[in-house]
Amino acid sequence: MFDQVLSEVEEQCRAERVPMLGPDKAKLLANCVEKAKPTLIVECGTAIGYSGLWILRVLKNLGSGRLITVEIEEANAQRARSNFERAGVADLVNSRIGDAAEVLKTIQEPVDFLFLDNNKDGYYACFQGIESRLTNPATLVADNVGRPEPMAAYLEHVRSHYDSETHWFESRRRPGHRDGMEVSIYCR
Ligand SMILES: C[S@@+](CC[C@H](N)C(=O)[O-])C[C@H]1O[C@@H](n2cnc3c(N)ncnc32)[C@H](O)[C@@H]1O
């Protein structure tokens, strides 16, 4: 049932032009989760739950870890919740509605994995909002770094302070275009 829901969500994203990570980037994200074996992941930008489902599949297989995912559009968050229910992973996820930079300030528990895929000019504010609860080390993954201008402050910070690597992906829909994901290992 899980794989069927994931395929349906991917199809809905394509048909309705809902932004999603897509399978190539999602595999990198899943590999990062698998490697980190995190206790608590925070995702900024749920949309209708495509990337969340990829994360939750790894957590379910690992048998540990939870996800807090934040989305500003209530209708998106409701659809994501329904998709998590249908996929049988709702018990592993807490879906919150609001501006991620504000919601992250309210999370009190240690966070060992942060995935940024919300408004691009909000990445640094999200990082700053959660930094005091990041574990040492913690994994940071940021999408869409191929268009770096809106997130320049975030990229400058992670690239100058931590072990940070850009992973490039060719666009399937727009040949000749590429985008990147930044994977950084936060440490104090
Ligand atoms: C690229 S999409 C996320 C795709 C999703 N991670 C996936 O791969 O399935 C970006 C999402 O961030 C949401 N968003 C935009 N600004 C936001 C904010 N300030 N706080 C939280 N979510 C935001 C948008 O409504 C949109 O659903």
mmCIF file of C-alpha atoms and ligand atoms in Angstrom:
data_model
loop_
_atom_site.group_PDB
_atom_site.id
_atom_site.type_symbol
_atom_site.label_atom_id
_atom_site.label_comp_id
_atom_site.label_asym_id
_atom_site.label_seq_id
_atom_site.Cartn_x
_atom_site.Cartn_y
_atom_site.Cartn_z
ATOM 1 C CA MET A 1 0.000 0.000 0.000
ATOM 2 C CA PHE A 2 2.860 2.385 0.852
ATOM 3 C CA ASP A 3 4.389 2.217 -2.645
ATOM 4 C CA GLN A 4 0.981 2.694 -4.251
ATOM 5 C CA VAL A 5 0.343 5.871 -2.223
ATOM 6 C CA LEU A 6 3.820 7.206 -3.061
ATOM 7 C CA SER A 7 3.202 6.611 -6.806
ATOM 8 C CA GLU A 8 -0.198 8.296 -6.588
ATOM 9 C CA VAL A 9 1.249 11.325 -4.798
ATOM 10 C CA GLU A 10 4.030 11.606 -7.383
ATOM 11 C CA GLU A 11 1.427 11.419 -10.164
ATOM 12 C CA GLN A 12 -0.765 14.067 -8.463
ATOM 13 C CA CYS A 13 2.226 16.394 -8.088
ATOM 14 C CA ARG A 14 3.008 16.068 -11.805
ATOM 15 C CA ALA A 15 -0.621 16.444 -12.916
ATOM 16 C CA GLU A 16 -1.343 19.430 -10.655
ATOM 17 C CA ARG A 17 2.139 20.960 -10.863
ATOM 18 C CA VAL A 18 2.596 20.721 -7.104
ATOM 19 C CA PRO A 19 6.340 21.229 -6.468
ATOM 20 C CA MET A 20 8.067 18.065 -5.253
ATOM 21 C CA LEU A 21 11.585 16.760 -4.902
ATOM 22 C CA GLY A 22 11.278 14.095 -7.603
ATOM 23 C CA PRO A 23 12.748 10.589 -7.395
ATOM 24 C CA ASP A 24 16.431 11.389 -8.052
ATOM 25 C CA LYS A 25 16.759 13.956 -5.281
ATOM 26 C CA ALA A 26 14.436 11.952 -3.034
ATOM 27 C CA LYS A 27 16.842 9.001 -3.253
ATOM 28 C CA LEU A 28 19.703 11.219 -2.046
ATOM 29 C CA LEU A 29 17.518 12.488 0.800
ATOM 30 C CA ALA A 30 16.560 8.909 1.749
ATOM 31 C CA ASN A 31 20.236 7.861 1.695
ATOM 32 C CA CYS A 32 21.126 10.757 3.992
ATOM 33 C CA VAL A 33 18.373 9.716 6.425
ATOM 34 C CA GLU A 34 19.491 6.098 6.301
ATOM 35 C CA LYS A 35 23.079 7.112 7.047
ATOM 36 C CA ALA A 36 22.196 9.544 9.856
ATOM 37 C CA LYS A 37 19.672 7.228 11.588
ATOM 38 C CA PRO A 38 18.094 10.331 13.145
ATOM 39 C CA THR A 39 15.867 10.477 16.185
ATOM 40 C CA LEU A 40 14.028 13.621 15.046
ATOM 41 C CA ILE A 41 13.869 15.064 11.528
ATOM 42 C CA VAL A 42 12.395 18.509 10.853
ATOM 43 C CA GLU A 43 11.191 19.216 7.314
ATOM 44 C CA CYS A 44 10.321 22.745 6.148
ATOM 45 C CA GLY A 45 7.911 22.685 3.186
ATOM 46 C CA THR A 46 5.632 19.617 3.298
ATOM 47 C CA ALA A 47 3.615 20.349 0.135
ATOM 48 C CA ILE A 48 1.370 17.255 -0.161
ATOM 49 C CA GLY A 49 3.836 14.883 1.474
ATOM 50 C CA TYR A 50 5.963 13.459 -1.360
ATOM 51 C CA SER A 51 9.371 14.003 0.273
ATOM 52 C CA GLY A 52 7.824 13.241 3.665
ATOM 53 C CA LEU A 53 6.788 9.798 2.422
ATOM 54 C CA TRP A 54 10.350 9.087 1.272
ATOM 55 C CA ILE A 55 11.659 10.091 4.709
ATOM 56 C CA LEU A 56 8.992 8.110 6.543
ATOM 57 C CA ARG A 57 9.670 4.942 4.549
ATOM 58 C CA VAL A 58 13.281 5.001 5.769
ATOM 59 C CA LEU A 59 12.247 5.712 9.380
ATOM 60 C CA LYS A 60 9.721 2.870 9.256
ATOM 61 C CA ASN A 61 12.374 0.460 7.944
ATOM 62 C CA LEU A 62 14.888 1.649 10.545
ATOM 63 C CA GLY A 63 12.286 1.084 13.263
ATOM 64 C CA SER A 64 13.106 4.405 14.938
ATOM 65 C CA GLY A 65 12.893 8.140 14.397
ATOM 66 C CA ARG A 66 10.113 10.676 13.933
ATOM 67 C CA LEU A 67 9.371 13.514 11.518
ATOM 68 C CA ILE A 68 8.007 16.994 12.203
ATOM 69 C CA THR A 69 6.991 18.574 8.902
ATOM 70 C CA VAL A 70 5.910 22.217 8.495
ATOM 71 C CA GLU A 71 3.745 23.692 5.723
ATOM 72 C CA ILE A 72 2.312 27.191 5.402
ATOM 73 C CA GLU A 73 -0.651 26.266 3.173
ATOM 74 C CA GLU A 74 -3.356 24.541 5.215
ATOM 75 C CA ALA A 75 -4.853 22.752 2.190
ATOM 76 C CA ASN A 76 -1.453 21.223 1.355
ATOM 77 C CA ALA A 77 -0.924 20.117 4.960
ATOM 78 C CA GLN A 78 -4.370 18.464 5.049
ATOM 79 C CA ARG A 79 -3.630 16.535 1.877
ATOM 80 C CA ALA A 80 -0.239 15.480 3.249
ATOM 81 C CA ARG A 81 -1.863 14.238 6.477
ATOM 82 C CA SER A 82 -4.330 12.180 4.478
ATOM 83 C CA ASN A 83 -1.479 10.726 2.385
ATOM 84 C CA PHE A 84 0.508 9.812 5.516
ATOM 85 C CA GLU A 85 -2.611 8.091 6.925
ATOM 86 C CA ARG A 86 -3.235 6.131 3.734
ATOM 87 C CA ALA A 87 0.414 5.046 3.600
ATOM 88 C CA GLY A 88 0.231 3.764 7.189
ATOM 89 C CA VAL A 89 2.934 6.050 8.589
ATOM 90 C CA ALA A 90 0.855 8.735 10.342
ATOM 91 C CA ASP A 91 2.107 7.577 13.753
ATOM 92 C CA LEU A 92 5.661 8.613 12.813
ATOM 93 C CA VAL A 93 4.867 12.163 11.735
ATOM 94 C CA ASN A 94 3.638 15.387 13.253
ATOM 95 C CA SER A 95 2.365 17.819 10.603
ATOM 96 C CA ARG A 96 2.307 21.482 11.618
ATOM 97 C CA ILE A 97 0.823 24.454 9.790
ATOM 98 C CA GLY A 98 2.554 27.837 9.742
ATOM 99 C CA ASP A 99 5.599 29.796 8.682
ATOM 100 C CA ALA A 100 8.479 27.367 9.155
ATOM 101 C CA ALA A 101 10.844 30.021 10.548
ATOM 102 C CA GLU A 102 8.315 30.716 13.332
ATOM 103 C CA VAL A 103 7.217 27.116 13.957
ATOM 104 C CA LEU A 104 10.836 25.951 14.298
ATOM 105 C CA LYS A 105 11.384 28.344 17.204
ATOM 106 C CA THR A 106 8.692 26.437 19.141
ATOM 107 C CA ILE A 107 10.334 22.981 18.804
ATOM 108 C CA GLN A 108 12.008 22.167 22.104
ATOM 109 C CA GLU A 109 13.440 18.686 21.466
ATOM 110 C CA PRO A 110 16.901 17.917 20.037
ATOM 111 C CA VAL A 111 16.851 17.800 16.228
ATOM 112 C CA ASP A 112 19.439 15.702 14.422
ATOM 113 C CA PHE A 113 18.255 16.196 10.823
ATOM 114 C CA LEU A 114 16.939 19.357 9.113
ATOM 115 C CA PHE A 115 15.532 19.319 5.576
ATOM 116 C CA LEU A 116 14.908 22.741 3.995
ATOM 117 C CA ASP A 117 12.495 22.860 1.034
ATOM 118 C CA ASN A 118 10.267 25.839 1.881
ATOM 119 C CA ASN A 119 10.485 29.493 0.735
ATOM 120 C CA LYS A 120 14.091 29.844 -0.401
ATOM 121 C CA ASP A 121 14.678 33.194 1.299
ATOM 122 C CA GLY A 122 13.651 31.590 4.608
ATOM 123 C CA TYR A 123 16.388 28.919 4.810
ATOM 124 C CA TYR A 124 18.784 30.911 6.997
ATOM 125 C CA ALA A 125 15.991 32.052 9.337
ATOM 126 C CA CYS A 126 14.862 28.420 9.713
ATOM 127 C CA PHE A 127 18.412 27.323 10.495
ATOM 128 C CA GLN A 128 18.834 30.121 13.036
ATOM 129 C CA GLY A 129 15.417 29.341 14.557
ATOM 130 C CA ILE A 130 16.396 25.725 15.318
ATOM 131 C CA GLU A 131 20.180 25.974 15.743
ATOM 132 C CA SER A 132 20.246 25.865 19.550
ATOM 133 C CA ARG A 133 18.403 22.498 19.469
ATOM 134 C CA LEU A 134 20.548 20.920 16.726
ATOM 135 C CA THR A 135 22.533 17.939 17.963
ATOM 136 C CA ASN A 136 26.287 17.790 17.556
ATOM 137 C CA PRO A 137 26.621 16.596 14.819
ATOM 138 C CA ALA A 138 23.409 17.059 12.813
ATOM 139 C CA THR A 139 22.651 16.604 9.117
ATOM 140 C CA LEU A 140 21.384 19.600 7.111
ATOM 141 C CA VAL A 141 19.922 19.098 3.625
ATOM 142 C CA ALA A 142 18.792 22.056 1.490
ATOM 143 C CA ASP A 143 17.066 21.804 -1.897
ATOM 144 C CA ASN A 144 17.219 24.093 -4.943
ATOM 145 C CA VAL A 145 20.689 25.444 -4.299
ATOM 146 C CA GLY A 146 21.229 25.680 -8.080
ATOM 147 C CA ARG A 147 19.434 29.031 -7.782
ATOM 148 C CA PRO A 148 21.444 30.312 -4.829
ATOM 149 C CA GLU A 149 20.541 34.018 -4.644
ATOM 150 C CA PRO A 150 17.593 33.858 -2.202
ATOM 151 C CA MET A 151 19.451 31.497 0.134
ATOM 152 C CA ALA A 152 22.902 33.090 -0.199
ATOM 153 C CA ALA A 153 23.226 33.789 3.547
ATOM 154 C CA TYR A 154 22.419 30.145 4.390
ATOM 155 C CA LEU A 155 24.858 28.742 1.812
ATOM 156 C CA GLU A 156 27.622 31.118 2.811
ATOM 157 C CA HIS A 157 27.199 30.045 6.429
ATOM 158 C CA VAL A 158 27.163 26.270 5.937
ATOM 159 C CA ARG A 159 29.931 26.272 3.332
ATOM 160 C CA SER A 160 32.254 28.338 5.483
ATOM 161 C CA HIS A 161 31.552 26.646 8.840
ATOM 162 C CA TYR A 162 30.838 22.937 8.179
ATOM 163 C CA ASP A 163 31.698 20.024 5.956
ATOM 164 C CA SER A 164 29.318 20.835 3.078
ATOM 165 C CA GLU A 165 28.842 19.324 -0.380
ATOM 166 C CA THR A 166 26.672 20.257 -3.367
ATOM 167 C CA HIS A 167 25.044 17.331 -5.201
ATOM 168 C CA TRP A 168 23.950 18.167 -8.765
ATOM 169 C CA PHE A 169 20.991 16.710 -10.645
ATOM 170 C CA GLU A 170 20.039 17.014 -14.319
ATOM 171 C CA SER A 171 16.402 18.017 -14.777
ATOM 172 C CA ARG A 172 14.266 15.231 -16.313
ATOM 173 C CA ARG A 173 11.649 17.730 -17.480
ATOM 174 C CA ARG A 174 14.045 20.407 -18.757
ATOM 175 C CA PRO A 175 17.073 18.816 -20.427
ATOM 176 C CA GLY A 176 20.175 20.975 -20.053
ATOM 177 C CA HIS A 177 18.978 22.413 -16.757
ATOM 178 C CA ARG A 178 20.332 21.238 -13.438
ATOM 179 C CA ASP A 179 19.687 21.893 -9.788
ATOM 180 C CA GLY A 180 21.519 21.038 -6.594
ATOM 181 C CA MET A 181 21.024 19.859 -3.044
ATOM 182 C CA GLU A 182 23.423 20.979 -0.335
ATOM 183 C CA VAL A 183 24.269 18.358 2.290
ATOM 184 C CA SER A 184 26.093 19.762 5.303
ATOM 185 C CA ILE A 185 27.201 18.183 8.559
ATOM 186 C CA TYR A 186 26.565 20.717 11.314
ATOM 187 C CA CYS A 187 28.883 20.632 14.289
ATOM 188 C CA ARG A 188 29.750 22.981 17.116
HETATM 189 C C1 LIG B 1 9.053 22.871 -3.056
HETATM 190 S S1 LIG B 1 7.592 22.717 -2.149
HETATM 191 C C2 LIG B 1 7.929 21.396 -1.043
HETATM 192 C C3 LIG B 1 7.995 20.054 -1.715
HETATM 193 C C4 LIG B 1 8.080 18.894 -0.756
HETATM 194 N N1 LIG B 1 9.213 19.006 0.128
HETATM 195 C C5 LIG B 1 8.194 17.613 -1.559
HETATM 196 O O1 LIG B 1 9.273 17.327 -2.081
HETATM 197 O O2 LIG B 1 7.177 16.926 -1.654
HETATM 198 C C6 LIG B 1 7.629 24.096 -1.082
HETATM 199 C C7 LIG B 1 6.508 24.124 -0.088
HETATM 200 O O3 LIG B 1 6.866 25.084 0.928
HETATM 201 C C8 LIG B 1 5.694 25.737 1.326
HETATM 202 N N2 LIG B 1 6.101 27.008 1.942
HETATM 203 C C9 LIG B 1 6.369 28.193 1.345
HETATM 204 N N3 LIG B 1 6.727 29.104 2.250
HETATM 205 C C10 LIG B 1 6.692 28.490 3.453
HETATM 206 C C11 LIG B 1 6.965 28.906 4.776
HETATM 207 N N4 LIG B 1 7.326 30.162 5.045
HETATM 208 N N5 LIG B 1 6.845 28.004 5.771
HETATM 209 C C12 LIG B 1 6.469 26.723 5.509
HETATM 210 N N6 LIG B 1 6.190 26.281 4.269
HETATM 211 C C13 LIG B 1 6.304 27.134 3.257
HETATM 212 C C14 LIG B 1 4.898 25.894 0.032
HETATM 213 O O4 LIG B 1 3.527 26.124 0.306
HETATM 214 C C15 LIG B 1 5.180 24.576 -0.663
HETATM 215 O O5 LIG B 1 4.192 23.622 -0.377
#
